[in-house]
Short mmCIF file of C-alpha atoms in Angstrom, two decimals:
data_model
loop_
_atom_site.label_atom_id
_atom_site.label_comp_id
_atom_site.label_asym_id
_atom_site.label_seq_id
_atom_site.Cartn_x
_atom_site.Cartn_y
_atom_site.Cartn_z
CA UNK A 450 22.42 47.49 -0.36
CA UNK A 451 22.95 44.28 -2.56
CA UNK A 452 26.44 44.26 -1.38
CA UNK A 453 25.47 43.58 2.23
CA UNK A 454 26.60 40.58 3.13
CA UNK A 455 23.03 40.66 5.31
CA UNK A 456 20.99 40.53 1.82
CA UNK A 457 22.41 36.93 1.48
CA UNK A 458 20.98 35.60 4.32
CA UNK A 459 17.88 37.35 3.77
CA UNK A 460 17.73 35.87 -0.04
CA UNK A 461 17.90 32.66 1.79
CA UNK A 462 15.24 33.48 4.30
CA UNK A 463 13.21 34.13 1.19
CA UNK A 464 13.68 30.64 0.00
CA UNK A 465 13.74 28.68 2.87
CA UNK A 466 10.26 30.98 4.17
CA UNK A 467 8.93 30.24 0.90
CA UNK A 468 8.35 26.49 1.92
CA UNK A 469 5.60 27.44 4.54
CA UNK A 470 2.56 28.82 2.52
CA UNK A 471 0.87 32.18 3.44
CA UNK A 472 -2.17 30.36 3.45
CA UNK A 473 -1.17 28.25 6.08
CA UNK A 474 -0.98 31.24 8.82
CA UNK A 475 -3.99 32.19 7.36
CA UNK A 476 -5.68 29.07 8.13
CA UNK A 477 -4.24 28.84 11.97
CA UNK A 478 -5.93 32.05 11.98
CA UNK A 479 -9.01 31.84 10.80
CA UNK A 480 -9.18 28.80 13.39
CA UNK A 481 -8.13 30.72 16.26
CA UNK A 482 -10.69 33.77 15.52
CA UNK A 483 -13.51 31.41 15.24
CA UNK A 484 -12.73 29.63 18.15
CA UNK A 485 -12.55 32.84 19.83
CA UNK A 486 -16.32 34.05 18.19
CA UNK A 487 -17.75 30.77 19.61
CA UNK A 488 -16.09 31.85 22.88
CA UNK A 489 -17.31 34.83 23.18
CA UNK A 490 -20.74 33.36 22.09
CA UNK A 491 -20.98 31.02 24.35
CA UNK A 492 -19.31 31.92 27.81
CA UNK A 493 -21.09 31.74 31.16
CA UNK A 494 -18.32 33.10 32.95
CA UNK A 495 -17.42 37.38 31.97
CA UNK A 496 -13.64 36.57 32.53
CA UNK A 497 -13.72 33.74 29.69
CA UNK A 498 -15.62 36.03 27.31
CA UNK A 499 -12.67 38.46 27.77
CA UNK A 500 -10.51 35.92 26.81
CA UNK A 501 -12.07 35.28 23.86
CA UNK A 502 -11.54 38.45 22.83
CA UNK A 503 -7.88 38.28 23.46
CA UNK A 504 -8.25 34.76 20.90
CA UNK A 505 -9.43 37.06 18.43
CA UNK A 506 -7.49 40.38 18.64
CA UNK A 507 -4.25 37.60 18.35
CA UNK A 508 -6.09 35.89 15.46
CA UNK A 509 -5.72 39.16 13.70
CA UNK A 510 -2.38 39.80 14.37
CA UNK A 511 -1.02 36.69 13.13
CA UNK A 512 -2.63 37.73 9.73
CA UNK A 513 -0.83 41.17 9.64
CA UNK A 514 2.32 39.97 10.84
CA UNK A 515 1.79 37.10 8.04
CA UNK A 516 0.46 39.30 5.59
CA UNK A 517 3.78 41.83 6.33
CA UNK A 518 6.44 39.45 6.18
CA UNK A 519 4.62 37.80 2.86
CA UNK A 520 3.69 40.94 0.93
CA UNK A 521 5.19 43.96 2.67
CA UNK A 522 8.75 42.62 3.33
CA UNK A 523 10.43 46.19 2.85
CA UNK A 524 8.07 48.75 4.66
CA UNK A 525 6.96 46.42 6.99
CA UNK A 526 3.91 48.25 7.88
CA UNK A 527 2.04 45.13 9.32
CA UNK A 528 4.39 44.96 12.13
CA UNK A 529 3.61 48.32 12.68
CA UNK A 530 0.05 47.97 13.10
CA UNK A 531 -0.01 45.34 15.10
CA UNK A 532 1.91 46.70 17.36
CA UNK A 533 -0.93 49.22 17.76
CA UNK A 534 -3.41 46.38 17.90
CA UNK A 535 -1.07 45.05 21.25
CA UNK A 536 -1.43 48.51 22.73
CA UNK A 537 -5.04 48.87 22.32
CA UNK A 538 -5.50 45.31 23.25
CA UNK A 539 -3.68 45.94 26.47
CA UNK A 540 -5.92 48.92 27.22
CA UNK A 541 -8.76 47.14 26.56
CA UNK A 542 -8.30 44.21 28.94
CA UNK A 543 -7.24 46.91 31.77
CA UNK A 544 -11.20 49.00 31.36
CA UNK A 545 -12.58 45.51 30.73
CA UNK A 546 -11.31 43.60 33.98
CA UNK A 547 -12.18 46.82 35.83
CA UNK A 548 -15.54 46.94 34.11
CA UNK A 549 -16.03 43.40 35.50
CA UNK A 550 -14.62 43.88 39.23
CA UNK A 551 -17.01 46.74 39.18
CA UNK A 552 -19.99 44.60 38.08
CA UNK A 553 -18.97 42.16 40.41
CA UNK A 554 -19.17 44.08 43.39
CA UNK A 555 -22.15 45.30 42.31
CA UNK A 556 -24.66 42.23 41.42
CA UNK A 557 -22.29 39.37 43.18
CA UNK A 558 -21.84 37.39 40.12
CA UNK A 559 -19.98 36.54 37.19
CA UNK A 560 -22.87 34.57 34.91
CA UNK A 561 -23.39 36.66 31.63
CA UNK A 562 -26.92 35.49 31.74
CA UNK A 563 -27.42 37.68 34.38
CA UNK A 564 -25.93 40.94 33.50
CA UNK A 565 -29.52 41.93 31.32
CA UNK A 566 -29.58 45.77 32.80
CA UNK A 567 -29.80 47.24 29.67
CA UNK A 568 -31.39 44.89 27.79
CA UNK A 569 -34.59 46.49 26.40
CA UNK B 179 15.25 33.18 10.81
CA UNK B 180 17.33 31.40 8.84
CA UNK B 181 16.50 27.65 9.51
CA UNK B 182 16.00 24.95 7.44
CA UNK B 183 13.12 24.13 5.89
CA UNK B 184 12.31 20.83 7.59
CA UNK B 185 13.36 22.21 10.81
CA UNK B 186 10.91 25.24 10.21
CA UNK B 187 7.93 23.35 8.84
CA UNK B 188 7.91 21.19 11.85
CA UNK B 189 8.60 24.56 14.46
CA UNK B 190 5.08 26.12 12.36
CA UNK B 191 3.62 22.86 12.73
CA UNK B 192 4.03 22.61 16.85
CA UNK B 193 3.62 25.87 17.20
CA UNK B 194 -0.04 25.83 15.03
CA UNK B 195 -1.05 22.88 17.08
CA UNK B 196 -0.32 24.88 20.32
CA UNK B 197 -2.58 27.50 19.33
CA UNK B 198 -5.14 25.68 17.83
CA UNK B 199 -5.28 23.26 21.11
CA UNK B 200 -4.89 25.59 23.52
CA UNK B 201 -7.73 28.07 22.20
CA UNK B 202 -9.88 25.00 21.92
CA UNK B 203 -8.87 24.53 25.76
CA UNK B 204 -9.25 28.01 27.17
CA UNK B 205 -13.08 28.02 25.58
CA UNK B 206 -14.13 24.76 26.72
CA UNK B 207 -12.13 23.58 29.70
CA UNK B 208 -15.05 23.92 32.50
CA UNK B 209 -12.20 24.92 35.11
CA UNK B 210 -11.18 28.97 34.22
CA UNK B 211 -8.07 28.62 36.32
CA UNK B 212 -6.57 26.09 33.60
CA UNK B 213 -8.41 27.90 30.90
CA UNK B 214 -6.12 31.27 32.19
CA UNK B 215 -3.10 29.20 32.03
CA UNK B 216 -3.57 27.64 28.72
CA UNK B 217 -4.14 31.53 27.15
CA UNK B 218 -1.02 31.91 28.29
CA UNK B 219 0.47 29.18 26.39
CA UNK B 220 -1.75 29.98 23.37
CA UNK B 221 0.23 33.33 23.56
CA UNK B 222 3.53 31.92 23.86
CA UNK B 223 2.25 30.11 20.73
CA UNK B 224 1.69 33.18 19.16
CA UNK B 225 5.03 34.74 19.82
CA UNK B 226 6.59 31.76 18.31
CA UNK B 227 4.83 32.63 15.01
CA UNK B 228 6.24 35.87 14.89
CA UNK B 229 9.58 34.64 14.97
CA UNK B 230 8.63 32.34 12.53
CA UNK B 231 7.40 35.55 10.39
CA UNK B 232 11.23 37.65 11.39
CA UNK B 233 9.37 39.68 13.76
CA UNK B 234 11.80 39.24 16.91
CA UNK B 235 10.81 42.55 18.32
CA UNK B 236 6.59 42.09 17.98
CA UNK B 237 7.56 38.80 19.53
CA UNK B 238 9.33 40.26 22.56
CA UNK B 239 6.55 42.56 22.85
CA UNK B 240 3.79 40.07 22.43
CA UNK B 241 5.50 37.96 25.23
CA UNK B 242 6.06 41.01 27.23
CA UNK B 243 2.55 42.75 27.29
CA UNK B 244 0.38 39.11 26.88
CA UNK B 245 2.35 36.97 28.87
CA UNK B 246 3.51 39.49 31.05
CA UNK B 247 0.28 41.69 31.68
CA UNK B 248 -2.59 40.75 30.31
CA UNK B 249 -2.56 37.38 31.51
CA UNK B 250 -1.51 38.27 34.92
CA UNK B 251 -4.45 40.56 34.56
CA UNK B 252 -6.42 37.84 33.93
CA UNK B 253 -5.48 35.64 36.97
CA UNK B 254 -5.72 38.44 39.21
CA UNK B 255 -9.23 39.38 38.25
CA UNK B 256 -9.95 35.78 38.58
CA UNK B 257 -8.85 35.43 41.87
CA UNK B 258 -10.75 38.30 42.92
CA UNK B 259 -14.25 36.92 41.65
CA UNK B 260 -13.67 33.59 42.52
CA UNK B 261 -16.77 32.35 43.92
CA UNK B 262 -18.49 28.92 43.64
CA UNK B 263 -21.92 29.70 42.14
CA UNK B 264 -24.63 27.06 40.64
CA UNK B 265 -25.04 28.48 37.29
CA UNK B 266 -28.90 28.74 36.66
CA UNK B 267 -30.04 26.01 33.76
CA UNK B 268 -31.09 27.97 30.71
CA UNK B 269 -33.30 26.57 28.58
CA UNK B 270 -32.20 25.39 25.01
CA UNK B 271 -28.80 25.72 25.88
CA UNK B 272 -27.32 22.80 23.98
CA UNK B 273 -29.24 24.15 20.62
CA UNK B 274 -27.61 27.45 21.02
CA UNK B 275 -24.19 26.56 21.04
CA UNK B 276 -24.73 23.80 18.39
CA UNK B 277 -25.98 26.84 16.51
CA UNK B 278 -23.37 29.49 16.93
CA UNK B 279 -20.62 26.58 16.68
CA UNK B 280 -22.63 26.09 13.11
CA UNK B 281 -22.24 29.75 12.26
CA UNK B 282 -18.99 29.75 13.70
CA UNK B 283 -17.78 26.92 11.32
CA UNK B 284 -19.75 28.40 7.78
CA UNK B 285 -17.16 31.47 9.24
CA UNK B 286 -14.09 29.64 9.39
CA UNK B 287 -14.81 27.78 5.90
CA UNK B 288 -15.94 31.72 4.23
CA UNK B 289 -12.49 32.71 6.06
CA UNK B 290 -10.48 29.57 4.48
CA UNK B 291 -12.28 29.85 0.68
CA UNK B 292 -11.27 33.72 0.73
CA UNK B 293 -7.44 32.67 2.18
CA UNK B 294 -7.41 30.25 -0.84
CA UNK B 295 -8.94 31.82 -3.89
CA UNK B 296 -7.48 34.90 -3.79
CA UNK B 297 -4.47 35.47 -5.80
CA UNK B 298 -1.90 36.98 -3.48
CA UNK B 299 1.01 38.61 -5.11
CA UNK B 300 3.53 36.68 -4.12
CA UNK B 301 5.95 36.76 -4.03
CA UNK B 302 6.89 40.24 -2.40
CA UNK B 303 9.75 42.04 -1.77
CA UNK B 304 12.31 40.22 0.50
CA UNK B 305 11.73 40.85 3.74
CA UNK B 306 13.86 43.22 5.78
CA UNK B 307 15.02 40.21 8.40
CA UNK B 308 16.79 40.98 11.36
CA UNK B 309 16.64 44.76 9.98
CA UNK B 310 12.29 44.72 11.11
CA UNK B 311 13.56 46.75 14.66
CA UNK B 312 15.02 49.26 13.30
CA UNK B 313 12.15 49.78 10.52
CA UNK B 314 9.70 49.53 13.02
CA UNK B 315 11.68 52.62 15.18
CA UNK B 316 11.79 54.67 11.71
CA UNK B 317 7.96 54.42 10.97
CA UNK B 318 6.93 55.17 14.76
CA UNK B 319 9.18 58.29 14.95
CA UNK B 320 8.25 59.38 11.46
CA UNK B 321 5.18 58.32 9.70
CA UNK B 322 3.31 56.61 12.19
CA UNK B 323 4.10 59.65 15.19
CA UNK B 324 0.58 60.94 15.97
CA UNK B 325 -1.03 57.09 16.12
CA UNK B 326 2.04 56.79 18.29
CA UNK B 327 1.13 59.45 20.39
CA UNK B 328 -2.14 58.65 20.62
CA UNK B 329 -1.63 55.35 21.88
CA UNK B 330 0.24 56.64 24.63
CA UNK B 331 -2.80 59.18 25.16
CA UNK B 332 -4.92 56.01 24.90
CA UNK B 333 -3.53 54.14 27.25
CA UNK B 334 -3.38 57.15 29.98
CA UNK B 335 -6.71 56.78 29.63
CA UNK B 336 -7.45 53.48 30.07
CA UNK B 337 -5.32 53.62 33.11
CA UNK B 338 -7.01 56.26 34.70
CA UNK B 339 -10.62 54.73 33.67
CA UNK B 340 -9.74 51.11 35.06
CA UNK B 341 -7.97 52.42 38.68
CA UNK B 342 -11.51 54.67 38.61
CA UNK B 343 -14.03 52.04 37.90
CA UNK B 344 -11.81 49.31 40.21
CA UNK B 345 -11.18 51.25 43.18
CA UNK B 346 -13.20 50.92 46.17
CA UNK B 347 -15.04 54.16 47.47
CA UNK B 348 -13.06 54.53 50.71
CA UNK B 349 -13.19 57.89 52.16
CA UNK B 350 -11.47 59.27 55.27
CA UNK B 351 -14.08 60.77 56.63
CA UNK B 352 -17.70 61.02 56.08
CA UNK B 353 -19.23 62.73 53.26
CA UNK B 354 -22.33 63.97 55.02
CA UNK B 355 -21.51 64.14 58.35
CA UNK B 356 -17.94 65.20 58.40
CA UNK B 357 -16.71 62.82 61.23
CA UNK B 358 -14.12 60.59 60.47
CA UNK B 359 -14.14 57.03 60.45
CA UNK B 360 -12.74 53.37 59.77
CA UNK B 361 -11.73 52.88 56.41
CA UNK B 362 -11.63 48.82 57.30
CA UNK B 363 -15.57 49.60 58.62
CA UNK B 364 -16.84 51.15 55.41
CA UNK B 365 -15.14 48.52 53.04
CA UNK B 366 -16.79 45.96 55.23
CA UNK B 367 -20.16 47.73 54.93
CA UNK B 368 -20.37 48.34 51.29
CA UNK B 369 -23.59 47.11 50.54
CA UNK B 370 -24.20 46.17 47.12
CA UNK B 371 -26.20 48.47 44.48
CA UNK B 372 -28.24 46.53 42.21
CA UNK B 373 -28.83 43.36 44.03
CA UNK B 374 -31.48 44.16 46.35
CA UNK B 375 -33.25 47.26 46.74
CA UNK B 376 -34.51 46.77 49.99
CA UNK B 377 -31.20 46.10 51.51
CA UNK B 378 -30.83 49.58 52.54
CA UNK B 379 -34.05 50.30 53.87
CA UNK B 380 -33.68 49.27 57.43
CA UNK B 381 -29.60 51.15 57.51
CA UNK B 382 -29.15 53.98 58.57
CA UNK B 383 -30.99 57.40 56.83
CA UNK B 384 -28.56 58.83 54.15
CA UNK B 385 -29.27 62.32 55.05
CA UNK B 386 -29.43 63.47 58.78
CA UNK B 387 -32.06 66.47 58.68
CA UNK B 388 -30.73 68.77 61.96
CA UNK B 389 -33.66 70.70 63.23
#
């Protein structure tokens, strides 16, 4: 394995990668998921609160893919995961948009403020 | 990748403004349209990152499923709810998102103090490189199999759940009387459900009692 001439350019991946910290994805994400908490907070509109929770599920995946390519270089389970977290992701904006097409049609608007069926 | 390390500093550096920017954008641009658009660039953003990480294939994936999908999603279900409404004035309005955008920055600071105190044990193994496909085709088919099966189960689902709650209830014929009729007439006719209760009253009976 050492004798691949690919471990080479991987040893100087290593040192080259080594000049961005770990911490700095970290921060970017942090960023992003609060940004997207505030979103989801604060929309009006029920197509911008989805896309706040798009904000975060990406927020999390830039901390596993950081997270594997920092601390899991080998088994890069992170990868992996977040592939899972794309899949689910992708089902859940599918139910959610349908979700909100249905609501639509059924009380004619979009405000948040005004979807309070079930509230008690 | 194998760049150099000015070159790759200043790619993470673009790229991390990008995101940061365009999430800012997509919560508080007052227009959705652009705020659609710029998730799309915050997700191109994000793809760049994982090359940045040597993930090329979660970055072809990421562009393929967010750019490709999800956002188009997005615009489409946009276009079908566009309306112009007056949002009604809430009271305290201001206060509450100066309040959750307090909360929401004591979160990012928590988030940043744990990202910076911990001891991470670093550094790891060298990553795998150009090698991550491959890896990532080895762990689906071996250890990760049943999640992998079960995503595929999952999204089935999801599929069937979001053409059922999305569709429109057009029938060919009528339920209670038998006789067929206009699909273009019933879609037309759809009254909605929840917004006014008396809407229906003056229609026509939903049951015909035959003596």
């Amino acid at each position: 394995m050492s004798a691949d001439p690919r471990a080479a350019t991987d040893a100087v991946t290593i040192v080259l990668g080594a000049t961005i910290p770990l911490q700095a994805y970290l921060a970017v994400a942090a960023l992003l998921f609060c940004t997207g908490v505030w979103g989801l907070i604060n929309s009006r509109n029920a197509v911008r609160v989805l896309m706040s929770i798009e904000l975060m599920l990406n927020a999390v995946n830039i901390n596993l893919m950081a997270f594997s390519d920092y601390l899991d270089g080998q088994l890069i389970r992170g990868q992996v995961f977040a592939i899972f977290v794309i899949t689910v992701a992708a089902a859940e904006a599918a139910v959610g948009l349908a979700i909100l097409l249905s609501l639509y049609r059924n009380r004619e608007t979009v405000d948040m403020e005004r979807f309070n069926l079930l509230r008690w | 990748m194998t760049l150099a390390s000015t070159i790759q500093q200043l790619c993470f550096l673009v790229l991390a403004a990008v995101v940061v920017v365009g999430a800012l954008g997509v919560v508080l641009l007052p227009n959705i349209v652009y705020s659609a658009f710029l998730l799309g660039g915050v997700f191109l953003g994000v793809a760049g990152l994982y090359l940045l990480l040597n993930a090329s294939f979660v970055a072809a994936a990421q562009i393929l499923v967010y750019v490709g999908a999800v956002n188009v999603l997005i615009l489409f279900a946009i276009m079908l709810v566009n309306k112009k409404e007056t949002l009604a004035v809430i009271p305290g309005l201001l206060l509450r998102r100066l309040l959750s955008g307090g909360v929401c920055a004591g979160l990012f600071v928590l988030l940043l103090r744990v990202a910076f105190t911990t001891h991470w044990a670093l550094p790891g193994p060298l990553p795998v490189g150009e090698e991550a496909t491959i890896r990532i085709g080895e762990h689906l088919f071996s250890d990760y199999l049943l999640p992998f099966e079960l995503a595929s189960v999952l999204l089935l689902m999801a599929m069937i759940g979001a053409i059922v709650l999305a569709r429109r209830d057009v029938y060919s014929s009528d339920v209670i009387t038998g006789e067929p009729v206009d699909q273009g007439l019933i879609e037309k006719t759809r009254t909605p459900l929840l917004i006014d209760p008396s809407a229906n009253a003056g229609g026509q009976p939903l049951l015909e009692t035959t003596p």
